[in-house]
PDB file of C-alpha atoms in Angstrom:
ATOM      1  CA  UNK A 927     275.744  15.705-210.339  1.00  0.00           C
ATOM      2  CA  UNK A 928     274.081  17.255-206.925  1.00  0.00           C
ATOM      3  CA  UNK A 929     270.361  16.955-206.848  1.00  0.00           C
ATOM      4  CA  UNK A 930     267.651  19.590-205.667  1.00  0.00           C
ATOM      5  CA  UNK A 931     264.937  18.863-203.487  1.00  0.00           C
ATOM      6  CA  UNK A 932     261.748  20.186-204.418  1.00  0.00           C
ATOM      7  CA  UNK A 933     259.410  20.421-201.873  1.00  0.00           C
ATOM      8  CA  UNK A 934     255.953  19.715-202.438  1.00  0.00           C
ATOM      9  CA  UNK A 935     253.237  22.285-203.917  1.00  0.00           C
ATOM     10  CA  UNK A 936     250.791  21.618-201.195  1.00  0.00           C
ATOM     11  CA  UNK A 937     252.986  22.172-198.059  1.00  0.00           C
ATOM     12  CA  UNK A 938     254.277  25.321-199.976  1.00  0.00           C
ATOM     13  CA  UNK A 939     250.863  26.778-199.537  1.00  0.00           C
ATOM     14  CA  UNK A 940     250.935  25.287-195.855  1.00  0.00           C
ATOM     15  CA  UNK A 941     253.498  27.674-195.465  1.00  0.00           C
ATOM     16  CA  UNK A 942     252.272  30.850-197.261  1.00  0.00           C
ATOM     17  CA  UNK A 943     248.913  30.188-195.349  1.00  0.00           C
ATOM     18  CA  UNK A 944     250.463  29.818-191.656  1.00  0.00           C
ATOM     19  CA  UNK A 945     252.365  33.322-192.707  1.00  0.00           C
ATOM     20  CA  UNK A 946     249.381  35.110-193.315  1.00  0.00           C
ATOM     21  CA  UNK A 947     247.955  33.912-189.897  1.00  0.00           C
ATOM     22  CA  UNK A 948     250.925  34.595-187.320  1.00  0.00           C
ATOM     23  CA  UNK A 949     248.832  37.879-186.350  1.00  0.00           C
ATOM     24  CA  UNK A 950     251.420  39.766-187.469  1.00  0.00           C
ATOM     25  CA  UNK A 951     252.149  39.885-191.125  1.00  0.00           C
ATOM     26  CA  UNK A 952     248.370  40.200-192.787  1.00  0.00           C
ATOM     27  CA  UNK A 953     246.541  42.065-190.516  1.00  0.00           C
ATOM     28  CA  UNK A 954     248.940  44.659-190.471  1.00  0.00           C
ATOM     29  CA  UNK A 955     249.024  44.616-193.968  1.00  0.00           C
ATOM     30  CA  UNK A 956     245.570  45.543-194.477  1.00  0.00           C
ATOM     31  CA  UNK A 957     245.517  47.626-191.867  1.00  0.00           C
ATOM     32  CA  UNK A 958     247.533  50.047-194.667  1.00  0.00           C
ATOM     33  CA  UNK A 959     246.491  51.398-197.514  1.00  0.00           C
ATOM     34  CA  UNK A 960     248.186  51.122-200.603  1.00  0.00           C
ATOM     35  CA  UNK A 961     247.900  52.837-203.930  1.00  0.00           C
ATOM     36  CA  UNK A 962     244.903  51.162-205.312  1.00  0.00           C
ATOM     37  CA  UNK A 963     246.268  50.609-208.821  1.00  0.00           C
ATOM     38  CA  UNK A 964     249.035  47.826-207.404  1.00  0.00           C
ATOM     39  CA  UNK A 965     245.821  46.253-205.508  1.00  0.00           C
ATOM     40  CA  UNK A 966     244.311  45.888-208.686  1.00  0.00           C
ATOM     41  CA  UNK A 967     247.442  44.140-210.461  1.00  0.00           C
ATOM     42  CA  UNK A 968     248.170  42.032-207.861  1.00  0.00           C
ATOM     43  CA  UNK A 969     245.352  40.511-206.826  1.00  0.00           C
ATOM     44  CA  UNK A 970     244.044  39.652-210.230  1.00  0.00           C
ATOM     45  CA  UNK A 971     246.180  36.891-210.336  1.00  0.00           C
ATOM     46  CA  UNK A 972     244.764  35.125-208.012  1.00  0.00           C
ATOM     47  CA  UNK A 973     241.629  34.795-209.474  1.00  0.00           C
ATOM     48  CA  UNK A 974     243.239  33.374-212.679  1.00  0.00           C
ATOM     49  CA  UNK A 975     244.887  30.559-210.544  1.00  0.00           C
ATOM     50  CA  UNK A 976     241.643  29.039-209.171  1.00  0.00           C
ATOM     51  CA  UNK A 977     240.536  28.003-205.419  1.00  0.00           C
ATOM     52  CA  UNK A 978     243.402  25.515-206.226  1.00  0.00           C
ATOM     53  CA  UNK A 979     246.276  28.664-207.225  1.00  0.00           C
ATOM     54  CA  UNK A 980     248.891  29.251-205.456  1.00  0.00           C
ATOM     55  CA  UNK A 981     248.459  30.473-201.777  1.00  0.00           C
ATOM     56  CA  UNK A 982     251.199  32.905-202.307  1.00  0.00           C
ATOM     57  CA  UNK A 983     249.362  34.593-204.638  1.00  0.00           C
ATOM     58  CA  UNK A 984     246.659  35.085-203.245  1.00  0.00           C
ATOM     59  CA  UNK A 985     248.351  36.539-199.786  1.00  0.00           C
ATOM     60  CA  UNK A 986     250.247  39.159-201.964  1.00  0.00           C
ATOM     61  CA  UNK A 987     246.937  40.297-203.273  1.00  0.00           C
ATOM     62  CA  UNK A 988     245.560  40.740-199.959  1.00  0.00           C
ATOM     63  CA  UNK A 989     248.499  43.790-199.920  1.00  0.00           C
ATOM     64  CA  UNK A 990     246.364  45.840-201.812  1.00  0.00           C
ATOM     65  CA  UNK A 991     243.020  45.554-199.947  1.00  0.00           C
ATOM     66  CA  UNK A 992     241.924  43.970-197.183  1.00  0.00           C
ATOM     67  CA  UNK A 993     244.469  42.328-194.710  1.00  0.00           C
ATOM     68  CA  UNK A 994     241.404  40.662-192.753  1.00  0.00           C
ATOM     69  CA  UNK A 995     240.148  38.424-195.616  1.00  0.00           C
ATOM     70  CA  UNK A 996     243.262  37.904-196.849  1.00  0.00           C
ATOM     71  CA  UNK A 997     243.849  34.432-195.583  1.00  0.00           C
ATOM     72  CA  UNK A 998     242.088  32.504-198.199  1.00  0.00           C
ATOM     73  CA  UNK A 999     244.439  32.707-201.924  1.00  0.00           C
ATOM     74  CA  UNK A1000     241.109  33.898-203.277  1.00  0.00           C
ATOM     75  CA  UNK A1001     239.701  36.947-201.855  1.00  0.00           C
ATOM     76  CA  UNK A1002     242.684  38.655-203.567  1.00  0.00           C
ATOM     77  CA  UNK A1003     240.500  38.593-206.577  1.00  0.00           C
ATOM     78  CA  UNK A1004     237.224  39.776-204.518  1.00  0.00           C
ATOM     79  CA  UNK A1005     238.850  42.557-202.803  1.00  0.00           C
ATOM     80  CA  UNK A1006     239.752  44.194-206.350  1.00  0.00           C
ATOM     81  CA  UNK A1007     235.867  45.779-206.421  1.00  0.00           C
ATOM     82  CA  UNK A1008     236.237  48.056-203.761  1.00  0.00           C
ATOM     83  CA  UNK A1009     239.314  49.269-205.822  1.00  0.00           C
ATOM     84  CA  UNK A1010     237.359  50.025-209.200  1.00  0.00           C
ATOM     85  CA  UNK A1011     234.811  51.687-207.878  1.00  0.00           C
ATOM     86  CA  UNK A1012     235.719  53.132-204.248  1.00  0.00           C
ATOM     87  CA  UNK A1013     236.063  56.187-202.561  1.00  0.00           C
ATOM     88  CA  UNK A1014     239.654  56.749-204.188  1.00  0.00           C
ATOM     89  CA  UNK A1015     238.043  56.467-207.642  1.00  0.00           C
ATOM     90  CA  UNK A1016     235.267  58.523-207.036  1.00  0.00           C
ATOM     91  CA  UNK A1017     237.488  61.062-205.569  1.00  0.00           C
ATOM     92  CA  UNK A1018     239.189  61.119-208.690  1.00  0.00           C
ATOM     93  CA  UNK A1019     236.618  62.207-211.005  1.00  0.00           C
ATOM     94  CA  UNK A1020     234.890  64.277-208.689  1.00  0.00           C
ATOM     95  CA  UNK A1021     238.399  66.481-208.713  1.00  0.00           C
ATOM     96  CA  UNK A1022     238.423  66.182-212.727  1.00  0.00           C
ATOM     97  CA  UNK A1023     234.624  67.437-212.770  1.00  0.00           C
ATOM     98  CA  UNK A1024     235.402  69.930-210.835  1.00  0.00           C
ATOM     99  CA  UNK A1025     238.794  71.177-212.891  1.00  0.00           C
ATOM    100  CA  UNK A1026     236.175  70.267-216.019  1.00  0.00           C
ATOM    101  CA  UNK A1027     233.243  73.078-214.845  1.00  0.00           C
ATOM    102  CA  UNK A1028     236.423  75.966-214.783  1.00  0.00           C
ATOM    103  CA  UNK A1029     235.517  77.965-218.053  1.00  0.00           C
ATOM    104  CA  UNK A1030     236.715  81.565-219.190  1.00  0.00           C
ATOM    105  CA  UNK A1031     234.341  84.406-218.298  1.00  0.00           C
ATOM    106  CA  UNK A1032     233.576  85.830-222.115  1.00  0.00           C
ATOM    107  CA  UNK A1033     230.723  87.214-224.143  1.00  0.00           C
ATOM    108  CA  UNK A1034     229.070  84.438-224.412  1.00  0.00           C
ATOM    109  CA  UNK A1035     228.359  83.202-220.608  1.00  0.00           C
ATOM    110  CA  UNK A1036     228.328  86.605-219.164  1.00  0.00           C
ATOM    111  CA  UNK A1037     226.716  89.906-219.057  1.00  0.00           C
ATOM    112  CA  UNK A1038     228.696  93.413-219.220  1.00  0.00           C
ATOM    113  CA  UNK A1039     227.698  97.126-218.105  1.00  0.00           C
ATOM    114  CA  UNK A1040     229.960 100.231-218.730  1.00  0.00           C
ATOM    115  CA  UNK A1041     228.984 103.131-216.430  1.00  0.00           C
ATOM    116  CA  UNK A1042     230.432 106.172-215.788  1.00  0.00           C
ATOM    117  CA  UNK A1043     231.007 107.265-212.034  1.00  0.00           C
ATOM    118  CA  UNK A1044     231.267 110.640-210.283  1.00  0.00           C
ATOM    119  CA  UNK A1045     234.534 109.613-208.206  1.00  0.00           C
ATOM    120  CA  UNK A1046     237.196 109.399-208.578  1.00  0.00           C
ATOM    121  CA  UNK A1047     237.116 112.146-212.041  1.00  0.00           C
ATOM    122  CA  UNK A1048     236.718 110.629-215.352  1.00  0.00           C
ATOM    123  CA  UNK A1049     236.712 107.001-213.698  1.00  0.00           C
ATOM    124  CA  UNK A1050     234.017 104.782-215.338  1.00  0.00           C
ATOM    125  CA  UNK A1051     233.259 101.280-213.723  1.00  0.00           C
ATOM    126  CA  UNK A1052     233.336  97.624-215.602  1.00  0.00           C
ATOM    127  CA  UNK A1053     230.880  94.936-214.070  1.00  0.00           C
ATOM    128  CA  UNK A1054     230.889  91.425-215.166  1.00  0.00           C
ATOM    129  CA  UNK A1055     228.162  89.210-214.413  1.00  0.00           C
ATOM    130  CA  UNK A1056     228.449  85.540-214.453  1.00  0.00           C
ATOM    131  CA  UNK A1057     225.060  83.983-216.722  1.00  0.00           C
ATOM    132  CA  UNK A1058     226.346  80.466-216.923  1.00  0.00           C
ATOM    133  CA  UNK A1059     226.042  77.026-214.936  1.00  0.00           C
ATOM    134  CA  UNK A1060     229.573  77.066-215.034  1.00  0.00           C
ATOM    135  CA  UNK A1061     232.008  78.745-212.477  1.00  0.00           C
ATOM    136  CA  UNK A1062     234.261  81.139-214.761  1.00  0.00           C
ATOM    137  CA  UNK A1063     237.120  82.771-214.678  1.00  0.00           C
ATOM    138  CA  UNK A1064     238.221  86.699-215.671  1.00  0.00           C
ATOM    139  CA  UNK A1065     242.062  86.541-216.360  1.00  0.00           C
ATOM    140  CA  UNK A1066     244.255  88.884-216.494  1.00  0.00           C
ATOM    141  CA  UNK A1067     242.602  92.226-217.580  1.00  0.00           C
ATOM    142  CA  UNK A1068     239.806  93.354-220.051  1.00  0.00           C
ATOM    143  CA  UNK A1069     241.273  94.421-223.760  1.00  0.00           C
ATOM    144  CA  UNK A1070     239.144  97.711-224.119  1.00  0.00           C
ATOM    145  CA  UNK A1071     238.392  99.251-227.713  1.00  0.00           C
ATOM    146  CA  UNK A1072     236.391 102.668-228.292  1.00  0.00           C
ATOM    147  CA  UNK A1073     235.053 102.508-231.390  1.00  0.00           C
ATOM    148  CA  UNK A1074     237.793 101.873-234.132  1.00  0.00           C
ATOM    149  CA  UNK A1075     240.628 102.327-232.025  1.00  0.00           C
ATOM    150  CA  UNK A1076     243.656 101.435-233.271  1.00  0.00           C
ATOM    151  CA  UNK A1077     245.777 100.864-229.717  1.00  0.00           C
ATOM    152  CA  UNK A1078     245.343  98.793-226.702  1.00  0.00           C
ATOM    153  CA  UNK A1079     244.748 101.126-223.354  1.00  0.00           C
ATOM    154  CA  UNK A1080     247.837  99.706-220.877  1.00  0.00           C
ATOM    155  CA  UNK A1081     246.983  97.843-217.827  1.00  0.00           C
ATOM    156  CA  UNK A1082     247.612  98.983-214.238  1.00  0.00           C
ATOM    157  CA  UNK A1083     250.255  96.758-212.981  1.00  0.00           C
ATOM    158  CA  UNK A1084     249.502  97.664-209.108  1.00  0.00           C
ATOM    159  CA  UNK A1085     246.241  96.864-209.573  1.00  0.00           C
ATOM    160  CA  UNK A1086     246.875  92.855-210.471  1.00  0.00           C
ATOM    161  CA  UNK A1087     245.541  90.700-207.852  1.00  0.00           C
ATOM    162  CA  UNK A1088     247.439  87.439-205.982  1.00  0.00           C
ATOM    163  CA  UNK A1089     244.779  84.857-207.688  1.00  0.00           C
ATOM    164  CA  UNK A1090     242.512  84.839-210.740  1.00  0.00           C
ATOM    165  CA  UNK A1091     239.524  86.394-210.304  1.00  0.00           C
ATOM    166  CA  UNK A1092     236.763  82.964-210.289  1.00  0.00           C
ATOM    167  CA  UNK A1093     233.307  84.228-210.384  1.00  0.00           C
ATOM    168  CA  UNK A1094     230.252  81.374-209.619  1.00  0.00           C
ATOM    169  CA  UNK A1095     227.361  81.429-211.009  1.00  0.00           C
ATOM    170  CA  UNK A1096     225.534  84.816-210.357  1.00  0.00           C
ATOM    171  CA  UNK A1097     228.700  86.452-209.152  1.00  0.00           C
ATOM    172  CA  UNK A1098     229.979  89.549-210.278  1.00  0.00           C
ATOM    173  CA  UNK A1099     233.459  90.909-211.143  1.00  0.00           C
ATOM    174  CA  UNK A1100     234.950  94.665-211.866  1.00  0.00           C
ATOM    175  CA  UNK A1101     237.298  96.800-213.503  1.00  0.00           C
ATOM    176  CA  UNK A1102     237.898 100.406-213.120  1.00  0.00           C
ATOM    177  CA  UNK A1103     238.539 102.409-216.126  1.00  0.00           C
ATOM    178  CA  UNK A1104     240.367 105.928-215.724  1.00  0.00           C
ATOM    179  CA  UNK A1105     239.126 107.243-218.957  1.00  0.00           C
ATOM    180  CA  UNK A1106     241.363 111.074-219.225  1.00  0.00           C
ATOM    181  CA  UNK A1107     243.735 112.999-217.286  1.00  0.00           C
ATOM    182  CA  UNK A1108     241.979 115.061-215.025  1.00  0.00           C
ATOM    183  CA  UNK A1109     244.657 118.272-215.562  1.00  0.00           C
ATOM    184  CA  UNK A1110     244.107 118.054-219.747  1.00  0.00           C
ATOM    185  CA  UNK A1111     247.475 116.824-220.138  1.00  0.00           C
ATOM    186  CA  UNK A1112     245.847 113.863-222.381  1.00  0.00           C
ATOM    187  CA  UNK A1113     246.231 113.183-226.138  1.00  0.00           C
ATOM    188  CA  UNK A1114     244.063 112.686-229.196  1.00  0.00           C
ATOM    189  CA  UNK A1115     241.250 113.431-226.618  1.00  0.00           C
ATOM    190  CA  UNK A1116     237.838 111.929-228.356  1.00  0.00           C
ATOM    191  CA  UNK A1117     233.984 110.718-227.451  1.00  0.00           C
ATOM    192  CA  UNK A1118     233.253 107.524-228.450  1.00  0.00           C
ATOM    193  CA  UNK A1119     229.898 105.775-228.508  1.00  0.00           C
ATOM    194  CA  UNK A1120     230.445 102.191-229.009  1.00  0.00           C
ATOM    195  CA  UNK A1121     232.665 100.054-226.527  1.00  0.00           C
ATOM    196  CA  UNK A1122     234.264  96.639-227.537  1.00  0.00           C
ATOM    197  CA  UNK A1123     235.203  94.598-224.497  1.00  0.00           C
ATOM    198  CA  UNK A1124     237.926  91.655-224.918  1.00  0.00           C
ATOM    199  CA  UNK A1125     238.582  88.806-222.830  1.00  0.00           C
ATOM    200  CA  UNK A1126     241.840  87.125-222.602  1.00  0.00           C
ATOM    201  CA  UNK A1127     242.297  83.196-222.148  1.00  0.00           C
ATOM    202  CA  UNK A1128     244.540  80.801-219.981  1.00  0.00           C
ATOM    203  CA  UNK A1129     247.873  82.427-221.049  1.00  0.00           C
ATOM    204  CA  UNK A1130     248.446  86.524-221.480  1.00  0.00           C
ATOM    205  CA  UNK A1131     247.080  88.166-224.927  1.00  0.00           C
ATOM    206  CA  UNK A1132     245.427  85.156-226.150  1.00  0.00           C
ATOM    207  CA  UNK A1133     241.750  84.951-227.116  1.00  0.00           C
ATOM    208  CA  UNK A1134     239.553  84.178-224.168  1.00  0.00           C
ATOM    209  CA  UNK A1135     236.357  83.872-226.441  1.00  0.00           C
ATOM    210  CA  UNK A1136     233.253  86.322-227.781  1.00  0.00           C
ATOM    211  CA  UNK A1137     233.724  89.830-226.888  1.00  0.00           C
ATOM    212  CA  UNK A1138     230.993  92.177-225.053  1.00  0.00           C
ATOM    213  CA  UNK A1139     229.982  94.785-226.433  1.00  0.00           C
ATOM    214  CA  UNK A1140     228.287  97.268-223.166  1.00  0.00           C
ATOM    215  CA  UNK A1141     226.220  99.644-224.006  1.00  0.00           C
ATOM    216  CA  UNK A1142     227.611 103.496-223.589  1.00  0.00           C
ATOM    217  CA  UNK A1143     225.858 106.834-222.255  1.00  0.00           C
ATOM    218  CA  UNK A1144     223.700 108.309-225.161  1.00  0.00           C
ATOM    219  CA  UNK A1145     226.424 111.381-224.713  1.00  0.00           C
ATOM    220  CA  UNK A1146     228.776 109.048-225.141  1.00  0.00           C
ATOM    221  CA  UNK A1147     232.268 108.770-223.564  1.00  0.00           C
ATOM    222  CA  UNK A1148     235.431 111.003-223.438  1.00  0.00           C
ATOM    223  CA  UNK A1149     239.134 109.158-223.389  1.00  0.00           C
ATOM    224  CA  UNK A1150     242.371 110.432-224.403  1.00  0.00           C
ATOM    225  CA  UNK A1151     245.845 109.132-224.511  1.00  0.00           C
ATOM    226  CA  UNK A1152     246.129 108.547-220.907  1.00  0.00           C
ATOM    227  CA  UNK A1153     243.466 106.098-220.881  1.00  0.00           C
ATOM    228  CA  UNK A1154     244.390 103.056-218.430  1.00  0.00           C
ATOM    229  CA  UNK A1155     242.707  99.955-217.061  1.00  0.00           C
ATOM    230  CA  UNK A1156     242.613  97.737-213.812  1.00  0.00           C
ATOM    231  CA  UNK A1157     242.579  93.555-213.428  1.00  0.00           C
ATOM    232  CA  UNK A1158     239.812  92.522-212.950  1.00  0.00           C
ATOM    233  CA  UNK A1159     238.835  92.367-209.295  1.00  0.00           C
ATOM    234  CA  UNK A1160     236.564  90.831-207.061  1.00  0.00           C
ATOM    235  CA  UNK A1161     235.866  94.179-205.482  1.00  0.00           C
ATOM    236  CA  UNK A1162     234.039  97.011-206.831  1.00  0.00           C
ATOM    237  CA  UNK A1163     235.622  99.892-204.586  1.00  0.00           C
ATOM    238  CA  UNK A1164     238.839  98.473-205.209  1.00  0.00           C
ATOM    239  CA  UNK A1165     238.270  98.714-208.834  1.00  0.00           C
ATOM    240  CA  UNK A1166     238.100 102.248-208.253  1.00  0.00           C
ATOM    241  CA  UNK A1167     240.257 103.224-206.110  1.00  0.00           C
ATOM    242  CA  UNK A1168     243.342 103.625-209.105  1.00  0.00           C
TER     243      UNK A1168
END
C-alpha cells in the first residue's frame, strides 16, 4: 500500500505567505479591481478561520480588495468594508434614485393651457408645465377629447421625436393642434367648450394617469373631422410648424 506525505499545516502557510510577497503576484493583484461582490465572498472566509486560518485564504481574499494589505490571512476580512459601502455601492443607488425620480407627466403633477394661435390657420397650441419635484416624462402624444366626443383625433406621425420628451421641474413641453381644414373640406364641423386632455403611460394607449382638463376660449373652439395632433415636443415653434 503506497503512502502519502502530508506536509505540514504551518510550512503550507510558509508557502502561501512567501507567494504573496515575491512582488509580483499580490501587488498586482490589488492593483485590479474586481467585481466587488466576489471580494465580498471571498474574503469572508478568512475572518471565520481566525489569525490562526489558513494563509491561503486569506491571500485569495486579498483578490477582491486591496493587494497591498493582503499579506497577512486576515485583512481579507477587513478589506470587505470598503466593498459594502464604497464608491461602487453608492454608485449603485445613486443610478436607481435617479431611474426612481422618472415619473409620467399627468394631471396630477402638471399644469395645462389650450390656446388658440393666429398661425398657422386654425392651429391652437398645447403647453405642459412640469409642477412636481420629480423630473417627468410626456410619452407619446396627448389623447384629446372635445366635449363628448366619441373618436380619438389621429396623431402626426412626422411629427414624433427621436427621444421622449423629459421635462424637469419647471420645464415646459408642447403640442400643436390643427383643429379644421382651412379649405372647409372638414366633417361634422362643431364648437366645443370643454377640452379633456389624456396622457398615455410607459407603453402606447395605456393610461398615463389623471387627465387635464385646460380651460377653452369663452367662444369656444371649432374642430371638424380633420382634426390632428403632434408628439409632444420640447419646442414650441416646432409644435407648430405641422
Amino acid at each position: 500500500m503506497r503512502k502519502y506525505h502530508t506536509l505540514p499545516v504551518a510550512l503550507l502557510a510558509a508557502l502561501a505567505l512567501t507567494a504573496c510577497q515575491d512582488g509580483t503576484g499580490t501587488k498586482d493583484e490589488g492593483a485590479a479591481h474586481p467585481d466587488p461582490a466576489s471580494a465580498t465572498v471571498t474574503a469572508t472566509h478568512p475572518a471565520e478561520d481566525g489569525v490562526g486560518g489558513k494563509g491561503t485564504s486569506g491571500a485569495t481574499g486579498t483578490q477582491g480588495t486591496t493587494g497591498a494589505t493582503g499579506t497577512q490571512g486576515t485583512t481579507g476580512a477587513t478589506g470587505t468594508q470598503p466593498t459594502k459601502g464604497g464608491k461602487s455601492a453608492k454608485g449603485d443607488k445613486a443610478a436607481k434614485g435617479t431611474t426612481a425620480t422618472r415619473v409620467s407627466c399627468n394631471g396630477s403633477n402638471t399644469t395645462v393651457t389650450a390656446q388658440p394661435v393666429r398661425r398657422p390657420l386654425n392651429h391652437m397650441l398645447l403647453t405642459v408645465k412640469n409642477t412636481g419635484s420629480k423630473m417627468c416624462d410626456l410619452t407619446y402624444y396627448p389623447v384629446l377629447r372635445f366635449d363628448e366626443m366619441q373618436w380619438v383625433p389621429r396623431p402626426i406621425k412626422d411629427s414624433k421625436p427621436q427621444a421622449v420628451t423629459t421635462l424637469a421641474p419647471g420645464e415646459s413641453g408642447y403640442a400643436g393642434v390643427s383643429l379644421s381644414a382651412a379649405d372647409g373640406s372638414g366633417e361634422w364641423g362643431a364648437t366645443s367648450h370643454k377640452l379633456t386632455v389624456g396622457f398615455q403611460g410607459r407603453t402606447p394607449n395605456s393610461d398615463g394617469g389623471p387627465s387635464a382638463l385646460p380651460t377653452l376660449p369663452a367662444k369656444g373652439v371649432y374642430y371638424d373631422s380633420t382634426l390632428t395632433v403632434t408628439y409632444w415636443l420640447r419646442d414650441r415653434d416646432d409644435a407648430l410648424t405641422y
